[in-house]
Amino acid sequence: MLNCIIIDDEQHCVDGLKAMIETRFASTLKVLNTYTNPVEAHGIVLEKKPDIIFLDIEMPRINGIDFVKMFPSKNFEVIYTTAYDKYALEAIKNEALDYLIKPFSINELSEAIAKCIKRIETKAKPKIVAGRFAIHSNAGNMIVVEPQEIIRIKADSNYSIIFFADKPKLLVAKTLKDFEEQLVQYDFFRCHNSNLINILHVKSFQSSDGEDYIQMSNGDNVELSRRRKTAFFEIIKKL
């Protein structure tokens, strides 16, 4: 689920776009706020950190392109919605994701949203370069880490929480399966549906009340599922 904000000085345009999103894209996109005054929207963009901003261009006090320039570290995608095509080149130069000319169709809107989802997913995907990872957090930050810095990764719905040896934990918009595919070559093991652990950070194994647990180097006890128990000990024997 992505969050968006609509900014357009014409209320009927705001209402029309909001209705299209809530009718056809409710499972994908949530409208956080709508504004007819871009100045009022500035603080909310900083606070709420939307994934997408639907933005008109010709508006009183500040136009849409200048509004985007107010954010040096832009952690959102921009879809311009305007009645004029003369700003298209400037919008593209300023990294606009799409440029919709009013009145636009539901299909045009659908294509623009699909582009957003693809770009956001690409940004969130960890990239391995010579054993190092570039990971983009949900807050819009990016850090570069080495596999041995990661103690474990825990599933949280369609997100993952990464626990590091010497850094604060990090929430990433990526599934545990995606990380498993990337990290299996670095001695990571899926010990449970909700946990991927770094074998190099395993400290001990224990059983309690019929449940099996793996203690990690940071003191976390991670459940070991019965069907993965044999595979876990096979890996441990090889250390």
Tab-separated table of C-alpha atoms in Angstrom, residues 118-136 142-147 150 172 174 178-179 182-183 185-186:
chain	number	residue	atom	x	y	z
A	118	LYS	CA	7.888	-0.249	-10.320
A	119	ARG	CA	10.282	2.607	-9.509
A	120	ILE	CA	9.625	2.409	-5.757
A	121	GLU	CA	10.164	-1.353	-5.761
A	122	THR	CA	13.402	-0.931	-7.708
A	123	LYS	CA	14.676	1.618	-5.190
A	124	ALA	CA	13.799	-0.662	-2.283
A	125	LYS	CA	15.538	-3.714	-3.715
A	126	PRO	CA	18.916	-4.370	-2.111
A	127	LYS	CA	21.783	-4.410	-4.608
A	128	ILE	CA	24.877	-6.524	-4.095
A	129	VAL	CA	28.174	-5.152	-5.353
A	130	ALA	CA	31.294	-7.129	-4.428
A	131	GLY	CA	29.711	-8.413	-1.229
A	132	ARG	CA	28.248	-5.047	-0.189
A	133	PHE	CA	24.602	-4.004	-0.122
A	134	ALA	CA	22.892	-0.721	-0.897
A	135	ILE	CA	19.659	-0.830	1.109
A	136	HIS	CA	16.922	1.805	0.912
A	142	MET	CA	20.140	4.566	1.977
A	143	ILE	CA	22.950	2.701	3.724
A	144	VAL	CA	25.696	0.436	2.393
A	145	VAL	CA	26.432	-2.664	4.481
A	146	GLU	CA	28.353	-5.919	4.274
A	147	PRO	CA	26.538	-9.255	4.811
A	150	ILE	CA	23.470	-8.343	9.439
A	172	VAL	CA	12.605	-2.002	4.413
A	174	LYS	CA	10.927	-5.770	0.738
A	178	ASP	CA	13.574	-11.346	-1.645
A	179	PHE	CA	16.346	-11.096	0.950
A	182	GLN	CA	20.030	-12.435	-2.303
A	183	LEU	CA	21.717	-13.667	0.886
A	185	GLN	CA	25.224	-17.298	-0.840
A	186	TYR	CA	26.447	-15.515	2.313
